[in-house]
Short mmCIF file of N, CA and C and ligand atoms in Angstrom, two decimals:
data_model
loop_
_atom_site.label_atom_id
_atom_site.label_comp_id
_atom_site.label_asym_id
_atom_site.label_seq_id
_atom_site.Cartn_x
_atom_site.Cartn_y
_atom_site.Cartn_z
N MET A 1 0.86 -1.00 0.05
CA MET A 1 0.02 -0.35 -0.19
C MET A 1 0.99 1.56 -0.01
N SER A 2 0.87 1.66 -1.24
CA SER A 2 1.59 3.64 -1.02
C SER A 2 1.40 4.15 -0.84
N CYS A 3 -0.37 4.73 -0.54
CA CYS A 3 -0.77 6.03 -0.47
C CYS A 3 -0.19 6.57 0.95
N ILE A 4 0.38 7.64 1.75
CA ILE A 4 0.28 8.15 2.33
C ILE A 4 -0.39 8.18 3.20
N PHE A 5 -1.66 8.34 3.00
CA PHE A 5 -2.61 8.62 4.05
C PHE A 5 -3.17 7.99 4.46
N CYS A 6 -3.80 6.60 3.36
CA CYS A 6 -3.74 5.21 4.09
C CYS A 6 -2.78 4.62 4.68
N GLN A 7 -1.94 5.03 4.92
CA GLN A 7 -0.72 4.07 6.53
C GLN A 7 -1.26 4.87 7.44
N ILE A 8 -1.33 5.93 6.94
CA ILE A 8 -1.36 7.28 8.66
C ILE A 8 -2.87 6.29 8.79
N ILE A 9 -3.80 5.84 8.45
CA ILE A 9 -5.32 4.92 8.55
C ILE A 9 -5.05 4.04 8.86
N SER A 10 -4.53 3.58 8.58
CA SER A 10 -4.21 2.41 9.00
C SER A 10 -3.27 1.83 10.62
N GLY A 11 -2.56 2.63 10.66
CA GLY A 11 -1.38 3.02 11.64
C GLY A 11 -0.43 2.26 11.39
N GLU A 12 -0.04 2.54 10.18
CA GLU A 12 1.70 1.76 9.55
C GLU A 12 2.54 2.65 9.96
N ILE A 13 1.88 4.12 9.67
CA ILE A 13 2.79 5.84 9.92
C ILE A 13 1.96 6.18 11.24
N PRO A 14 2.54 6.91 12.07
CA PRO A 14 2.20 7.47 12.75
C PRO A 14 1.27 8.90 12.23
N GLY A 15 0.89 9.80 12.90
CA GLY A 15 -0.19 10.80 12.70
C GLY A 15 -0.33 10.83 13.84
N GLU A 16 -0.84 12.54 13.89
CA GLU A 16 -1.32 12.96 15.87
C GLU A 16 -2.35 13.67 15.21
N ILE A 17 -3.51 12.29 15.21
CA ILE A 17 -4.68 12.15 14.74
C ILE A 17 -5.68 12.72 16.56
N LEU A 18 -6.54 13.67 15.23
CA LEU A 18 -7.12 14.19 16.99
C LEU A 18 -8.66 14.37 16.23
N HIS A 19 -9.23 13.27 15.12
CA HIS A 19 -10.58 13.06 15.44
C HIS A 19 -10.19 11.55 14.53
N GLN A 20 -11.20 10.82 14.74
CA GLN A 20 -12.13 9.32 14.11
C GLN A 20 -13.09 8.68 14.24
N ASP A 21 -13.67 8.38 13.41
CA ASP A 21 -15.04 7.87 13.30
C ASP A 21 -14.92 6.90 11.61
N ASP A 22 -16.13 6.27 11.95
CA ASP A 22 -15.59 4.82 11.15
C ASP A 22 -15.60 5.22 9.44
N GLU A 23 -15.69 6.71 8.85
CA GLU A 23 -15.53 7.37 7.64
C GLU A 23 -14.53 8.42 8.00
N VAL A 24 -14.35 8.70 7.93
CA VAL A 24 -12.83 9.82 8.51
C VAL A 24 -11.69 9.99 9.26
N ILE A 25 -11.07 10.59 9.41
CA ILE A 25 -10.42 10.57 10.62
C ILE A 25 -9.17 11.76 9.68
N ALA A 26 -8.73 12.75 11.18
CA ALA A 26 -7.94 14.16 11.10
C ALA A 26 -7.02 13.98 11.33
N PHE A 27 -5.49 14.64 11.47
CA PHE A 27 -4.63 14.44 11.60
C PHE A 27 -3.58 16.17 11.60
N ARG A 28 -2.62 16.29 12.21
CA ARG A 28 -2.13 17.63 12.06
C ARG A 28 -1.37 17.44 10.54
N ASP A 29 -0.93 18.23 9.39
CA ASP A 29 -0.27 18.39 8.96
C ASP A 29 0.87 17.99 9.11
N ILE A 30 2.21 17.70 8.64
CA ILE A 30 3.14 17.07 8.90
C ILE A 30 3.97 18.80 8.38
N ASN A 31 3.96 19.16 7.94
CA ASN A 31 4.24 20.94 7.07
C ASN A 31 3.48 22.03 7.55
N PRO A 32 3.22 22.54 8.27
CA PRO A 32 1.88 23.63 8.44
C PRO A 32 2.76 24.85 7.73
N ARG A 33 1.12 24.63 7.35
CA ARG A 33 1.51 26.37 6.47
C ARG A 33 0.22 27.60 7.79
N ALA A 34 0.08 26.88 8.82
CA ALA A 34 -0.20 27.74 9.85
C ALA A 34 -0.32 27.13 11.37
N PRO A 35 -0.28 28.39 12.44
CA PRO A 35 -0.73 27.92 13.71
C PRO A 35 -1.59 26.50 13.49
N ILE A 36 -2.18 26.39 12.91
CA ILE A 36 -3.79 25.67 12.67
C ILE A 36 -3.44 24.68 11.90
N HIS A 37 -3.19 23.22 10.86
CA HIS A 37 -2.94 23.01 10.04
C HIS A 37 -3.62 21.58 10.24
N ILE A 38 -4.78 21.45 9.52
CA ILE A 38 -5.21 20.06 9.85
C ILE A 38 -5.97 19.73 8.66
N LEU A 39 -5.50 18.30 8.56
CA LEU A 39 -5.88 17.36 7.23
C LEU A 39 -7.72 16.52 8.09
N ILE A 40 -8.56 16.93 7.10
CA ILE A 40 -9.70 15.80 6.87
C ILE A 40 -9.90 14.84 6.47
N VAL A 41 -9.54 13.16 6.19
CA VAL A 41 -9.56 13.10 5.05
C VAL A 41 -10.37 11.81 5.43
N PRO A 42 -10.90 11.08 4.39
CA PRO A 42 -11.91 10.58 4.46
C PRO A 42 -11.12 8.69 4.42
N ARG A 43 -11.61 8.06 5.10
CA ARG A 43 -11.22 6.43 5.80
C ARG A 43 -10.43 5.59 4.00
N LYS A 44 -12.17 6.09 3.66
CA LYS A 44 -12.14 5.43 1.78
C LYS A 44 -10.82 5.60 1.25
N HIS A 45 -10.31 4.79 0.14
CA HIS A 45 -9.34 5.70 -0.68
C HIS A 45 -9.82 5.80 -1.83
N LEU A 46 -10.22 7.64 -1.80
CA LEU A 46 -11.16 8.23 -2.61
C LEU A 46 -10.18 8.84 -3.82
N ALA A 47 -9.82 9.34 -4.73
CA ALA A 47 -8.69 9.62 -5.16
C ALA A 47 -8.32 11.32 -5.49
N ALA A 48 -9.50 12.25 -5.79
CA ALA A 48 -9.94 13.90 -6.18
C ALA A 48 -11.02 13.62 -5.75
N LEU A 49 -11.66 15.07 -5.72
CA LEU A 49 -12.72 15.54 -6.00
C LEU A 49 -13.15 15.52 -6.79
N SER A 50 -12.59 15.08 -7.94
CA SER A 50 -12.89 15.19 -9.73
C SER A 50 -13.56 13.60 -9.83
N ASP A 51 -12.84 12.48 -8.70
CA ASP A 51 -13.58 11.51 -9.33
C ASP A 51 -14.54 11.22 -7.97
N LEU A 52 -14.74 11.60 -6.89
CA LEU A 52 -16.22 11.50 -6.28
C LEU A 52 -17.39 11.33 -7.47
N THR A 53 -18.46 10.57 -7.61
CA THR A 53 -20.18 9.77 -8.10
C THR A 53 -20.37 10.82 -6.80
N GLU A 54 -21.57 10.83 -7.28
CA GLU A 54 -23.06 11.38 -7.16
C GLU A 54 -23.08 10.35 -5.34
N GLU A 55 -22.83 9.36 -5.35
CA GLU A 55 -23.38 8.84 -4.06
C GLU A 55 -22.49 9.27 -2.77
N GLU A 56 -20.66 10.01 -3.80
CA GLU A 56 -19.76 10.15 -2.56
C GLU A 56 -19.68 11.38 -1.89
N LEU A 57 -20.63 12.44 -3.06
CA LEU A 57 -20.28 13.52 -2.90
C LEU A 57 -20.98 13.68 -1.72
N PRO A 58 -21.40 13.47 -0.65
CA PRO A 58 -21.54 13.57 0.56
C PRO A 58 -20.94 13.69 1.48
N ILE A 59 -19.58 12.85 1.36
CA ILE A 59 -18.00 12.89 2.39
C ILE A 59 -18.00 13.91 2.53
N LEU A 60 -18.25 14.80 1.78
CA LEU A 60 -17.69 16.66 1.39
C LEU A 60 -18.65 17.43 2.93
N GLY A 61 -19.29 17.34 2.74
CA GLY A 61 -20.32 17.67 3.61
C GLY A 61 -20.06 17.49 5.70
N LYS A 62 -19.70 15.99 5.17
CA LYS A 62 -19.38 14.99 6.90
C LYS A 62 -18.40 16.04 6.60
N MET A 63 -17.40 16.28 6.28
CA MET A 63 -15.32 16.40 6.54
C MET A 63 -15.69 17.86 7.12
N ALA A 64 -17.21 18.17 5.72
CA ALA A 64 -16.39 19.74 6.27
C ALA A 64 -17.33 20.46 8.17
N GLY A 65 -18.35 19.40 7.91
CA GLY A 65 -18.74 19.61 9.52
C GLY A 65 -17.84 18.92 10.26
N ILE A 66 -16.53 18.21 10.06
CA ILE A 66 -16.18 17.68 11.03
C ILE A 66 -14.81 19.03 11.34
N ALA A 67 -14.47 19.64 10.40
CA ALA A 67 -13.80 20.92 10.06
C ALA A 67 -13.73 21.71 11.06
N LYS A 68 -15.47 22.24 10.91
CA LYS A 68 -15.60 23.34 11.83
C LYS A 68 -15.60 23.16 13.19
N LYS A 69 -16.78 21.64 13.35
CA LYS A 69 -16.00 21.21 15.22
C LYS A 69 -14.60 21.46 15.00
N LEU A 70 -13.81 20.77 15.01
CA LEU A 70 -12.35 20.84 15.31
C LEU A 70 -11.85 22.60 15.13
N ALA A 71 -12.08 23.72 14.44
CA ALA A 71 -12.04 24.05 14.98
C ALA A 71 -12.72 25.33 15.96
N GLU A 72 -13.63 24.60 16.25
CA GLU A 72 -14.38 25.39 17.50
C GLU A 72 -13.18 24.60 18.50
N GLY A 73 -13.20 23.56 18.02
CA GLY A 73 -12.05 23.01 19.73
C GLY A 73 -10.50 23.50 19.96
N GLU A 74 -10.44 23.51 18.31
CA GLU A 74 -9.30 24.90 18.18
C GLU A 74 -9.06 26.35 18.97
N GLY A 75 -10.23 26.89 18.90
CA GLY A 75 -10.37 28.01 19.51
C GLY A 75 -10.24 28.74 18.16
N ILE A 76 -10.37 28.82 16.90
CA ILE A 76 -10.62 29.45 15.94
C ILE A 76 -11.50 29.82 15.78
N SER A 77 -13.12 29.33 15.69
CA SER A 77 -14.56 29.60 15.20
C SER A 77 -14.20 30.86 15.30
N GLU A 78 -14.22 31.67 16.36
CA GLU A 78 -14.97 33.60 16.66
C GLU A 78 -14.07 34.34 15.23
N ARG A 79 -12.51 33.90 15.70
CA ARG A 79 -11.10 34.80 14.34
C ARG A 79 -11.65 34.29 12.62
N GLY A 80 -12.16 32.79 12.87
CA GLY A 80 -11.80 32.33 11.93
C GLY A 80 -11.09 31.28 11.07
N TYR A 81 -11.28 31.01 10.10
CA TYR A 81 -10.10 30.29 9.56
C TYR A 81 -10.03 29.87 7.79
N ARG A 82 -9.70 28.89 7.27
CA ARG A 82 -10.43 28.57 5.75
C ARG A 82 -10.04 27.23 5.52
N ILE A 83 -11.15 25.80 4.26
CA ILE A 83 -10.88 24.92 4.44
C ILE A 83 -10.74 25.35 2.80
N VAL A 84 -10.06 24.27 2.56
CA VAL A 84 -9.27 24.20 1.07
C VAL A 84 -9.13 22.70 0.68
N VAL A 85 -9.77 22.07 -0.37
CA VAL A 85 -9.23 20.87 -1.42
C VAL A 85 -8.81 20.99 -2.83
N ASN A 86 -7.71 21.04 -2.46
CA ASN A 86 -7.04 20.94 -3.92
C ASN A 86 -7.35 19.61 -4.75
N CYS A 87 -7.40 19.82 -5.88
CA CYS A 87 -7.86 18.76 -6.87
C CYS A 87 -6.99 18.73 -8.30
N GLY A 88 -6.53 17.69 -8.08
CA GLY A 88 -5.31 17.49 -9.63
C GLY A 88 -4.14 18.74 -9.58
N PRO A 89 -3.60 18.21 -10.65
CA PRO A 89 -2.04 18.55 -10.61
C PRO A 89 -1.81 20.17 -10.89
N GLU A 90 -3.38 20.50 -11.41
CA GLU A 90 -3.04 22.06 -11.55
C GLU A 90 -3.44 23.13 -10.06
N GLY A 91 -4.86 22.53 -9.20
CA GLY A 91 -4.71 22.54 -8.31
C GLY A 91 -4.12 22.37 -7.10
N GLY A 92 -2.65 21.85 -7.28
CA GLY A 92 -2.14 21.28 -6.07
C GLY A 92 -1.93 20.98 -5.17
N GLN A 93 -3.20 19.50 -5.69
CA GLN A 93 -3.13 18.55 -4.52
C GLN A 93 -1.46 17.04 -5.35
N LEU A 94 -0.88 17.56 -3.82
CA LEU A 94 0.06 16.41 -4.17
C LEU A 94 -0.31 14.58 -3.88
N VAL A 95 -0.78 14.70 -2.42
CA VAL A 95 -1.36 13.45 -1.89
C VAL A 95 -2.37 13.49 -2.74
N PRO A 96 -2.58 12.07 -3.42
CA PRO A 96 -3.53 11.95 -3.99
C PRO A 96 -4.74 10.67 -3.73
N HIS A 97 -4.90 11.19 -2.34
CA HIS A 97 -6.29 10.78 -1.86
C HIS A 97 -6.77 12.01 -1.14
N LEU A 98 -8.31 12.02 -1.71
CA LEU A 98 -8.98 13.26 -1.39
C LEU A 98 -9.37 14.00 0.44
N HIS A 99 -8.63 15.10 0.20
CA HIS A 99 -8.57 15.62 2.40
C HIS A 99 -8.94 16.97 1.95
N MET A 100 -9.07 17.22 3.07
CA MET A 100 -9.97 18.71 3.41
C MET A 100 -8.53 19.37 3.83
N HIS A 101 -7.89 20.59 3.87
CA HIS A 101 -7.34 21.45 5.04
C HIS A 101 -7.85 22.07 5.49
N LEU A 102 -7.39 22.59 7.47
CA LEU A 102 -8.41 23.39 7.99
C LEU A 102 -7.22 24.21 8.55
N LEU A 103 -6.98 25.72 8.29
CA LEU A 103 -6.13 26.33 8.20
C LEU A 103 -7.01 27.53 9.11
N GLY A 104 -5.61 27.68 10.48
CA GLY A 104 -6.10 29.33 10.67
C GLY A 104 -5.48 29.46 11.73
N GLY A 105 -5.24 30.62 12.68
CA GLY A 105 -4.67 31.03 14.09
C GLY A 105 -3.96 31.92 13.91
N ARG A 106 -3.63 32.15 12.46
CA ARG A 106 -3.36 33.63 11.85
C ARG A 106 -4.09 34.24 10.74
N GLN A 107 -3.91 35.41 10.44
CA GLN A 107 -4.17 36.07 9.68
C GLN A 107 -3.83 35.13 8.04
N LEU A 108 -4.84 35.03 7.32
CA LEU A 108 -4.36 34.78 6.61
C LEU A 108 -4.46 36.11 4.83
N SER A 109 -3.99 34.59 3.74
CA SER A 109 -3.43 36.03 2.92
C SER A 109 -4.65 36.02 1.59
N ASP A 110 -4.93 36.68 0.95
CA ASP A 110 -6.18 37.04 0.36
C ASP A 110 -5.99 36.73 -1.13
N GLU A 111 -4.69 35.71 -0.88
CA GLU A 111 -4.49 35.23 -2.76
C GLU A 111 -5.10 33.92 -2.84
N MET A 112 -5.79 34.02 -3.72
CA MET A 112 -6.81 32.07 -3.57
C MET A 112 -5.73 31.33 -4.32
N GLY A 113 -4.90 31.97 -5.13
CA GLY A 113 -4.19 31.12 -5.92
C GLY A 113 -2.77 31.73 -6.25
P1 AMP B 201 -2.05 18.52 -0.98
O1 AMP B 201 -1.50 19.10 -1.62
O2 AMP B 201 -3.85 19.74 -0.91
O3 AMP B 201 -2.25 17.14 -1.73
O4 AMP B 201 -1.58 18.05 0.75
C1 AMP B 201 -0.58 17.10 1.02
C2 AMP B 201 -0.53 17.97 2.21
O5 AMP B 201 -0.20 16.52 2.78
C3 AMP B 201 0.70 18.64 2.44
O6 AMP B 201 0.23 19.76 3.56
C4 AMP B 201 1.78 18.23 3.30
O7 AMP B 201 2.41 18.53 4.27
C5 AMP B 201 0.70 16.79 3.92
N1 AMP B 201 1.42 15.48 4.25
C6 AMP B 201 1.76 14.78 3.54
N2 AMP B 201 2.91 13.70 4.18
C7 AMP B 201 2.45 13.55 5.54
C8 AMP B 201 2.24 13.26 6.59
N3 AMP B 201 2.63 12.42 6.84
N4 AMP B 201 1.29 13.92 7.49
C9 AMP B 201 0.40 14.64 7.94
N5 AMP B 201 0.71 15.11 6.52
C10 AMP B 201 1.21 15.04 5.32
#
């Protein structure tokens, strides 16, 4: 199994896990781009947003709900935060396993790309 996120999900390699349920886990990004940088990841290996079927789309709502709760837990709800889903090469997706970034804890750039 070569997917790095599948390896974290299976426990083969460590991750600082902040949430897990039957469908989704969340752990801190190893190379944080903000004081709070958490990845929200479906357990199922779904490669990218562009690959999701209609039936798979609801996972995004679940991931967003977990991001919201994690932001509350990290104490950044009031200040604000950003969630990002990179998709494909030009979208900057490096790990080919669907994930949502939760970024916060500082004023984020207004650049969107
Ligand atoms: P993306 O560019 O959207 O594919 O983001 C992939 C993210 O995964 C990057 O922010 C990396 O820093 C992060 N990452 C890569 N390997 C690990 C790891 N072993 N543990 C936690 N985060 C990782």
